[in-house]
Structures are given as structure tokens and as C-alpha cells.
mmCIF file of C-alpha atoms in Angstrom:
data_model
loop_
_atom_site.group_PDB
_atom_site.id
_atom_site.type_symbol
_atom_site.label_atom_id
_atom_site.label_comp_id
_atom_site.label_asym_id
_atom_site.label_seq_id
_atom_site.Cartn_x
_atom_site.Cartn_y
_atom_site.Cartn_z
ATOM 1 C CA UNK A 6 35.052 -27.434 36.424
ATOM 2 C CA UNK A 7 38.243 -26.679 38.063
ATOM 3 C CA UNK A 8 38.503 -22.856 40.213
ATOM 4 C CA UNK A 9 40.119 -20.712 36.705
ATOM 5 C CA UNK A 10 36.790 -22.363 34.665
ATOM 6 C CA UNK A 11 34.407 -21.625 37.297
ATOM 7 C CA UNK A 12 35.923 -17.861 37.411
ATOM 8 C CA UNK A 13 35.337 -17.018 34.118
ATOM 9 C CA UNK A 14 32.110 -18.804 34.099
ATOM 10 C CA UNK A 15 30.861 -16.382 36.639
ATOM 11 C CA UNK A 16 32.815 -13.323 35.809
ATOM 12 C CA UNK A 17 30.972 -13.595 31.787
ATOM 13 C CA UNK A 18 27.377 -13.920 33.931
ATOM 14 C CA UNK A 19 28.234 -10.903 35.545
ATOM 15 C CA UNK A 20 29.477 -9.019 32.400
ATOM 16 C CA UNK A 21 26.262 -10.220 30.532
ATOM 17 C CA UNK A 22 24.119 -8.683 33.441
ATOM 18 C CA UNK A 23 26.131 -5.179 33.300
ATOM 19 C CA UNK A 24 24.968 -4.871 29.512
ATOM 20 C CA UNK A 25 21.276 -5.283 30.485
ATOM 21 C CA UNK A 26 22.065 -1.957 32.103
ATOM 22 C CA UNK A 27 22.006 0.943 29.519
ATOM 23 C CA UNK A 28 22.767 3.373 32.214
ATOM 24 C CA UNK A 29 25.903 1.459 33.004
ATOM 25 C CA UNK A 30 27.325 1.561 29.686
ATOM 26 C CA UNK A 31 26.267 4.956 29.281
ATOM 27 C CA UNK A 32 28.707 5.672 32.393
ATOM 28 C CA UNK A 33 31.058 3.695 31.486
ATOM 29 C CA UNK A 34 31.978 5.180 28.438
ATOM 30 C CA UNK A 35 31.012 8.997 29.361
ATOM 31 C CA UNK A 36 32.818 9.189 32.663
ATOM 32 C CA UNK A 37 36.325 9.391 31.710
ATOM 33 C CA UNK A 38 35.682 11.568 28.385
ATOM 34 C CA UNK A 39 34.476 13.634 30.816
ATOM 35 C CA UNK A 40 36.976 13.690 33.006
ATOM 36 C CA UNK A 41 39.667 13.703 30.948
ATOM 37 C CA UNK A 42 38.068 16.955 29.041
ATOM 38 C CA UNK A 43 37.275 18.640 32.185
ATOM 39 C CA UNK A 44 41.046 18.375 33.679
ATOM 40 C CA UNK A 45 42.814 18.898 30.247
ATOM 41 C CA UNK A 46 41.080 22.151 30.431
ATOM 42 C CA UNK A 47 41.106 23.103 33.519
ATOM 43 C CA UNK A 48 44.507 22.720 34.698
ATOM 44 C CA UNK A 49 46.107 23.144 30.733
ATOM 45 C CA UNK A 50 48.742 25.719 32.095
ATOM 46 C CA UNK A 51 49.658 24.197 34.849
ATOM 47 C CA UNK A 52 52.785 22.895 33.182
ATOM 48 C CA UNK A 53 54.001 26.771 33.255
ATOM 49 C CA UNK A 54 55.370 25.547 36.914
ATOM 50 C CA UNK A 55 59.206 25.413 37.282
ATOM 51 C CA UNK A 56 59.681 21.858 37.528
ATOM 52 C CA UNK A 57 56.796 20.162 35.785
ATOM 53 C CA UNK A 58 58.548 17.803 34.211
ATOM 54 C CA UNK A 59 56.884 17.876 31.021
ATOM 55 C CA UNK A 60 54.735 20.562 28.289
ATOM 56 C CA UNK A 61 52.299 18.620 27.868
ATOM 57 C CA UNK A 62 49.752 18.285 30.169
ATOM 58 C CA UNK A 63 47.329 16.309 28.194
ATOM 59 C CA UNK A 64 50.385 13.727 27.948
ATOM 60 C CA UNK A 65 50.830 13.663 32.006
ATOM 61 C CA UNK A 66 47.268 13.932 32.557
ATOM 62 C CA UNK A 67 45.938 11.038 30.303
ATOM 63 C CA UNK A 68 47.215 7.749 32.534
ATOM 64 C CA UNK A 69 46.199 9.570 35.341
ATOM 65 C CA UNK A 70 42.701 9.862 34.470
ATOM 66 C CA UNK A 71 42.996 6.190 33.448
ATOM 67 C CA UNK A 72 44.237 5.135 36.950
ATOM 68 C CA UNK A 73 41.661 7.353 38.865
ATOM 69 C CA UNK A 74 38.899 5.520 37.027
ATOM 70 C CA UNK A 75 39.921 2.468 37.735
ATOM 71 C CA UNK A 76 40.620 3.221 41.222
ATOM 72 C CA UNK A 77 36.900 4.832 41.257
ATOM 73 C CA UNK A 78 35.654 1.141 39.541
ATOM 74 C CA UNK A 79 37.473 -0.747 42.195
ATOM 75 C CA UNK A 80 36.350 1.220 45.275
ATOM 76 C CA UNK A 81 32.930 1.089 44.880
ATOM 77 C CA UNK A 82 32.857 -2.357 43.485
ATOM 78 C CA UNK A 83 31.622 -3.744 46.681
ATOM 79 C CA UNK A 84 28.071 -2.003 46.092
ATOM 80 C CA UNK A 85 27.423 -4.839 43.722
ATOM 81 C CA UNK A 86 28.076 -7.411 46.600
ATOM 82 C CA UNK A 87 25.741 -5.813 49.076
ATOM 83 C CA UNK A 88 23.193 -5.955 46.045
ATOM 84 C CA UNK A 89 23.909 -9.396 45.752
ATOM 85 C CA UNK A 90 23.541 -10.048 49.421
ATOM 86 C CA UNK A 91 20.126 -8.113 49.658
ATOM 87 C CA UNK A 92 18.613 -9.848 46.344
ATOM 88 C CA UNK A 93 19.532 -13.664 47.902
ATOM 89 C CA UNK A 94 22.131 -14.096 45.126
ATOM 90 C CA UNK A 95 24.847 -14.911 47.213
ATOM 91 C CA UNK A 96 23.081 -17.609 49.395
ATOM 92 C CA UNK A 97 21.905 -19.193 45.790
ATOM 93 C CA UNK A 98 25.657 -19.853 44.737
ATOM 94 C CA UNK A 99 26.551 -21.167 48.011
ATOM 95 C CA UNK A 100 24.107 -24.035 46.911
ATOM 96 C CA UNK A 101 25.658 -24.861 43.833
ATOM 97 C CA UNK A 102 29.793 -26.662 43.287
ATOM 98 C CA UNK A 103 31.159 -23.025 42.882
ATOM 99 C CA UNK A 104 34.550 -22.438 44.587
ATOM 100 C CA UNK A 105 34.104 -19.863 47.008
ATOM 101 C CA UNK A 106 37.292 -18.476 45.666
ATOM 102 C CA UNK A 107 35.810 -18.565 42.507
ATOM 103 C CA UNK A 108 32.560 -16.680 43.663
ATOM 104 C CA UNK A 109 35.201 -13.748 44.523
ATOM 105 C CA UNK A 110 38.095 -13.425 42.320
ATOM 106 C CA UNK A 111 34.688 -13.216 39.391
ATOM 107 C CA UNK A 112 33.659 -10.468 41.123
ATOM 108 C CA UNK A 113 37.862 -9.061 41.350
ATOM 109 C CA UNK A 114 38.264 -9.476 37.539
ATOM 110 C CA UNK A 115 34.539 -7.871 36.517
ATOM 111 C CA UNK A 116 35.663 -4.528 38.090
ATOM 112 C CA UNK A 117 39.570 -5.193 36.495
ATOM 113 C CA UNK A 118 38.196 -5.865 33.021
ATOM 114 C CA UNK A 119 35.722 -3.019 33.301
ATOM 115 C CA UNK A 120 38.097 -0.315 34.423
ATOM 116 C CA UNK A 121 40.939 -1.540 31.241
ATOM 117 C CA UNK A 122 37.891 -0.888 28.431
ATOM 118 C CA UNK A 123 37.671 2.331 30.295
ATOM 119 C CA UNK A 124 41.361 3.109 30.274
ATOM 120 C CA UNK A 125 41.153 2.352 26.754
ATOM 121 C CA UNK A 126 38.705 4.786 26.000
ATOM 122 C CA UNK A 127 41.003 7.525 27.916
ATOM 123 C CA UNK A 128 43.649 6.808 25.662
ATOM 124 C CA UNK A 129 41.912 7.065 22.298
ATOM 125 C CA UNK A 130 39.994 10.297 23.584
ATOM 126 C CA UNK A 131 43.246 11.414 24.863
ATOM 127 C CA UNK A 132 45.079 10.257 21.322
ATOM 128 C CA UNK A 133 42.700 12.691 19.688
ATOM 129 C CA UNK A 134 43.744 15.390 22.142
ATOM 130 C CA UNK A 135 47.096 14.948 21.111
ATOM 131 C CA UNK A 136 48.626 12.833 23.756
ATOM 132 C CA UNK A 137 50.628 9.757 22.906
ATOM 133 C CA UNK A 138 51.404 7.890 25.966
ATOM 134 C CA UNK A 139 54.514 6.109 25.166
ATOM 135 C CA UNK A 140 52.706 4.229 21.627
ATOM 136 C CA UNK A 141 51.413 0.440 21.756
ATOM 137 C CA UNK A 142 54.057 -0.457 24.838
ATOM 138 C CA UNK A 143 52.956 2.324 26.746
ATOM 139 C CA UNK A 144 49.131 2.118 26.001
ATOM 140 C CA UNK A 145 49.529 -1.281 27.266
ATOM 141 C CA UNK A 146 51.773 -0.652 30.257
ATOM 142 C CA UNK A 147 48.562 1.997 31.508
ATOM 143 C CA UNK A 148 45.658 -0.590 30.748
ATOM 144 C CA UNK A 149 47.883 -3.375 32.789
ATOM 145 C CA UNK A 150 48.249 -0.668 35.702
ATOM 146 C CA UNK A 151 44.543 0.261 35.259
ATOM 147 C CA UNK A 152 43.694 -3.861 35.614
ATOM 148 C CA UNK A 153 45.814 -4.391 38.574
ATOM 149 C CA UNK A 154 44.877 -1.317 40.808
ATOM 150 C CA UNK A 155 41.046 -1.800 40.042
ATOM 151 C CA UNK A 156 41.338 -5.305 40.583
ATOM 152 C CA UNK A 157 43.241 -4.754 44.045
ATOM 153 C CA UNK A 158 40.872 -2.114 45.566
ATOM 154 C CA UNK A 159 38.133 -4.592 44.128
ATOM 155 C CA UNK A 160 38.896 -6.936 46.701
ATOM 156 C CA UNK A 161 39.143 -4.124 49.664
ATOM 157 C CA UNK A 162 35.495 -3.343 48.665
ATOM 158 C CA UNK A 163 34.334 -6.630 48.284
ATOM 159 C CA UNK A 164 35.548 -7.853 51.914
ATOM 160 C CA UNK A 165 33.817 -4.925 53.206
ATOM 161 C CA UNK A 166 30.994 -4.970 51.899
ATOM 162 C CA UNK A 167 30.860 -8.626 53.020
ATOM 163 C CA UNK A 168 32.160 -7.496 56.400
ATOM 164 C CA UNK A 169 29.424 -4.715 56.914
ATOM 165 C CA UNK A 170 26.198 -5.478 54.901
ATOM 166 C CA UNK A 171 25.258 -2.171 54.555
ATOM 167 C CA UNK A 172 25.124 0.084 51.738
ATOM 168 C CA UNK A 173 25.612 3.391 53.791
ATOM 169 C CA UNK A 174 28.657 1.736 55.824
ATOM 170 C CA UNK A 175 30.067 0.940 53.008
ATOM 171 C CA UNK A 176 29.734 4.488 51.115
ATOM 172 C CA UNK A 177 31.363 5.889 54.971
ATOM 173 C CA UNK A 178 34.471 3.542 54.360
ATOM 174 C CA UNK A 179 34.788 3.880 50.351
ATOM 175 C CA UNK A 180 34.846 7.799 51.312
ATOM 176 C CA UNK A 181 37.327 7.291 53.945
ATOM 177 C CA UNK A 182 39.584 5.527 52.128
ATOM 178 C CA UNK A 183 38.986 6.891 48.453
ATOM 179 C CA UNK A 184 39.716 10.723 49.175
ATOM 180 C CA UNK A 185 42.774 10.166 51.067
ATOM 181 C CA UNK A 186 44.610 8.181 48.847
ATOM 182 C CA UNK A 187 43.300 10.291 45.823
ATOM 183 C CA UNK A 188 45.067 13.285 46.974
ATOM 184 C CA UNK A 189 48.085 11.240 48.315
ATOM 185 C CA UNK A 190 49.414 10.911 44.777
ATOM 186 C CA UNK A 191 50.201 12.510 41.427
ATOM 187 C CA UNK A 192 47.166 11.934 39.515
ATOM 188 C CA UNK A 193 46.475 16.067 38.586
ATOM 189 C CA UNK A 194 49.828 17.197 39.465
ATOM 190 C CA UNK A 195 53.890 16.771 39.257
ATOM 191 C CA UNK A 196 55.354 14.293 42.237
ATOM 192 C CA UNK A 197 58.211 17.292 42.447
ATOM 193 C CA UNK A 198 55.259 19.843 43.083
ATOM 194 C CA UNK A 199 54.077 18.162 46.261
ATOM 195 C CA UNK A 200 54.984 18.663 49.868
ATOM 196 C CA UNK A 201 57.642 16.268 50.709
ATOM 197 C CA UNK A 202 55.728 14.873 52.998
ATOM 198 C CA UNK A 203 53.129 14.015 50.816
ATOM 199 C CA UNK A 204 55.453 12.661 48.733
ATOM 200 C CA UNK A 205 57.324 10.467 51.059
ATOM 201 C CA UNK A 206 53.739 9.372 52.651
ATOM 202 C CA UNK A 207 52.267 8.214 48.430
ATOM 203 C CA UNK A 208 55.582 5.952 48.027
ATOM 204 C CA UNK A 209 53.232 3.874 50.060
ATOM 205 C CA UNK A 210 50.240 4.307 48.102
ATOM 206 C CA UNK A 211 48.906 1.932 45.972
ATOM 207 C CA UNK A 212 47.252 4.390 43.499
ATOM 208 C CA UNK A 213 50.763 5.961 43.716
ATOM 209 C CA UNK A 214 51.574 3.132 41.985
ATOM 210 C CA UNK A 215 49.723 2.953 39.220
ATOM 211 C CA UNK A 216 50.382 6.277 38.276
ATOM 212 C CA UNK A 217 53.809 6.472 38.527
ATOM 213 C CA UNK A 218 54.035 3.041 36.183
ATOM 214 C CA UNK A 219 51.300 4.061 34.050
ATOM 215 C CA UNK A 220 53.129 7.472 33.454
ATOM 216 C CA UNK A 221 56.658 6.245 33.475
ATOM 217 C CA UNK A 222 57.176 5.721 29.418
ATOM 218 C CA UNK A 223 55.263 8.748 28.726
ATOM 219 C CA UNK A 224 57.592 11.478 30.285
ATOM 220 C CA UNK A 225 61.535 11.719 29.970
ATOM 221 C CA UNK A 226 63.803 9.350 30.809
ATOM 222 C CA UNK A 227 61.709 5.900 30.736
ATOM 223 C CA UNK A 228 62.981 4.159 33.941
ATOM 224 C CA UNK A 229 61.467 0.614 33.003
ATOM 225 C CA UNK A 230 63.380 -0.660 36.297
ATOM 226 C CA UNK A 231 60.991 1.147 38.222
ATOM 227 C CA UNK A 232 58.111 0.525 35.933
ATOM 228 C CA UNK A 233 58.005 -3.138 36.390
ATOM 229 C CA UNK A 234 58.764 -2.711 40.058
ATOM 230 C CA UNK A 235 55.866 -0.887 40.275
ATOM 231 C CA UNK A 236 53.759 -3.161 38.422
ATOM 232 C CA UNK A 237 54.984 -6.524 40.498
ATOM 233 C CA UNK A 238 54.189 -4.207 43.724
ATOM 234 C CA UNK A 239 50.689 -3.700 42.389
ATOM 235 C CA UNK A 240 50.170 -7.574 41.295
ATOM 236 C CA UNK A 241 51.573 -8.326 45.139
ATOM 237 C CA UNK A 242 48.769 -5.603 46.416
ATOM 238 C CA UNK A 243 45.702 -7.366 44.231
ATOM 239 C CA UNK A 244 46.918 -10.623 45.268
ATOM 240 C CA UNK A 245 46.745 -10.002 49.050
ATOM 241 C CA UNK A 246 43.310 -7.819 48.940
ATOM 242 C CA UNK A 247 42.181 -11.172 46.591
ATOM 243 C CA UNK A 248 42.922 -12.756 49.668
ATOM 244 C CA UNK A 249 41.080 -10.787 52.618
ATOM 245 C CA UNK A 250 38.272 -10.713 50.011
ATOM 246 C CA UNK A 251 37.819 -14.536 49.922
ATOM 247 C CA UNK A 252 38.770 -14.475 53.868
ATOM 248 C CA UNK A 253 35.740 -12.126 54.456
ATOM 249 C CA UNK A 254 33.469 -14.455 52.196
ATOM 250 C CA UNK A 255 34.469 -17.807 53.932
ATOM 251 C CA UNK A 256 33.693 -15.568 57.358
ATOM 252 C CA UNK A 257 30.370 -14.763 56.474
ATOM 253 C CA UNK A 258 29.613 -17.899 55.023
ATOM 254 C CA UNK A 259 30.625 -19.056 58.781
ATOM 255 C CA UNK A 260 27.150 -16.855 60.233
ATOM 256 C CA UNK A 261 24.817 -18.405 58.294
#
């Protein structure tokens, strides 16, 4: 079996041991309803703001919600590596042909695929709501964004969880990074709206991103320049935290 074969070998043995956990699913599909209901309502009027951009917020709001999930997915992906590590898992395919590449980018491309079912949920809950996202194009342009940025801060996870071993380090730095880059970007609220600082600071933001190509055929004036600029930037991003991932695996392979 070549590296690909091997990939999605181990990425489907992962997927079938996620649906032997009901309260996985559960959250899965829950989550971002939830979300999505609880901002729509909560910040509704918000678009009353000279210089919104838009009137409707449920529009604006729906790929964010959809990024910030995925971003959530890939963040905390590196739990299930430290689980892996306690339980002897790891260790076990260490002993067997896998591709140590392979062992990782499975791991990459579980969180990815899990956070675009999610970002498909968002946009039929939000299709209900009334928000249209830009039609088929757009739906996919959001669930491609929602792949690559879960995907990318999959690998960050991953390498640190294989860095540090430890669940509660690894809560400390999903905090210390998650937060921070939440609120460095447009997820709840208008680019325009945000200190200019803030705004200069997320053009270097990853989730920033996302957003802003996830959200691009949904508002005015469809830039799809931009869009797909954004999107290679984000496939650059998940292919450079792919590699510190498998880095950090071949380095703790090295202590053993």
C-alpha cells in the first residue's frame, strides 16, 4: 500500500471508531445548530451599524459559524493523539508498514472531514433561517474553507500534543492560541467595525482566512480574486502545519 492508500485506510478506522461514540455524534450535529441559533439571535440587529456591509445577519453570520467550528474541531484535535499515546495505540502502529506520514495526515483529514459535515449542517440550518450563502458555488466555497482551516490547525494540535504528552498542557496551549485568534477576526462582526489595528493584525490570521473566503460570495461585490487567494493561502497553511505535525511524530518516535 502506497502513503495516499495507507491514509485513507487509517483515516476510515478512525471515522468507524468516532461512530461507536453516540455522544460524539450527538455533538457533532448539536453544536453548530446551537451556535448558529444562539448568535442569529443574539446579535440580529447588529446590522443597524453604519457600515455593516450587509442586512442580513443570518447571511454574514452563517460561514462564520461554519469556520469557528471547524477551527474549534481542528484545535482540539490533538486530544485524540494524547489518547492515543496514553492507550499504547501509537506504539502499536509503529510496529506495523504504516508510513509515519500516513499515521498523521489520517489523523489531519479525520478532523477536516469532520468539521465539512458540520459546516454542512450550518448551512442547511442556516438555509432554513433564511440565509443563502452564495447557492451551490458558495455552499461549496465555505465547506472547502471549513476543510482546509480544520485540517491546518489539525496539524498544530497534533504536533503538540506529540510535543507535550499531556492533556492539561495541551488544553493551556489550545487556550492560548484558540482565543486570540478567535477574536482577531470577523467571525461575529463586520472587518470595517474593528479597530484598525485589529484589522491590520487578522490579515495575518489564518481563521481570518477562512472567513473572509467563506463569506466572500455571500455579501456584495464577489471578489473571487481574493477568494481563491485566500483559499491557496489556507492550502499553503495546512500544508506546512501537515508538516511540523509529521516532524513532531518522527521526533518522538526518536525517544523511544
Amino acid at each position: 500500500m502506497n502513503a495516499g492508500s495507507q491514509t485513507i485506510y487509517l483515516f476510515l478506522r478512525s471515522m468507524r471508531n468516532l461512530m461507536r461514540q453516540p455522544i460524539w455524534i450527538v455533538m457533532m450535529l448539536v453544536q453548530p445548530m446551537f451556535w448558529l441559533l444562539l448568535y442569529s439571535q443574539l446579535f440580529r440587529r447588529i446590522t443597524d451599524l453604519p457600515g455593516f456591509g450587509t442586512t442580513s445577519y443570518i447571511d454574514y453570520l452563517t460561514p462564520g459559524i461554519a469556520i469557528m467550528t471547524a477551527f474549534f474541531s481542528g484545535t482540539w484535535a490533538g486530544m485524540g493523539t494524547i489518547d492515543d499515546l496514553k492507550r499504547g495505540v501509537v506504539e502499536r502502529f509503529l510496529a506495523t508498514p504504516a508510513r509515519r506520514s500516513a499515521i498523521v495526515f489520517s489523523r489531519l483529514l479525520q478532523s477536516a472531514v469532520t468539521a465539512t459535515v458540520q459546516a454542512l449542517i450550518i448551512l442547511v440550518v442556516g438555509l432554513f433561517l433564511g440565509a443563502t450563502n452564495g447557492g451551490p458555488l458558495g455552499w461549496l466555497v465555505i465547506m472547502l474553507s471549513a476543510f482546509l482551516v480544520a485540517a491546518g490547525f489539525s496539524g498544530i494540535s497534533t504536533g503538540i500534543a506529540l510535543l507535550t504528552r499531556e492533556e492539561a498542557s495541551m488544553i493551556a496551549v489550545a487556550n492560548f492560541i484558540g482565543l486570540p485568534l478567535l477574536f482577531f477576526s470577523s467571525i461575529l462582526i463586520a472587518a470595517s467595525l474593528i479597530p484598525n489595528w485589529m484589522e491590520t493584525l487578522s490579515l495575518g490570521n489564518p481563521v481570518e482566512w477562512a472567513v473572509r473566503a467563506s463569506r466572500g460570495q455571500a455579501l456584495p461585490g464577489t471578489d473571487w480574486g481574493s477568494i481563491g487567494a485566500y483559499l491557496v493561502l489556507l492550502a499553503a497553511f495546512t500544508a506546512l502545519t501537515g508538516a511540523f505535525a509529521t516532524r513532531c511524530f518522527r521526533s518522538y518516535q526518536r525517544t523511544l
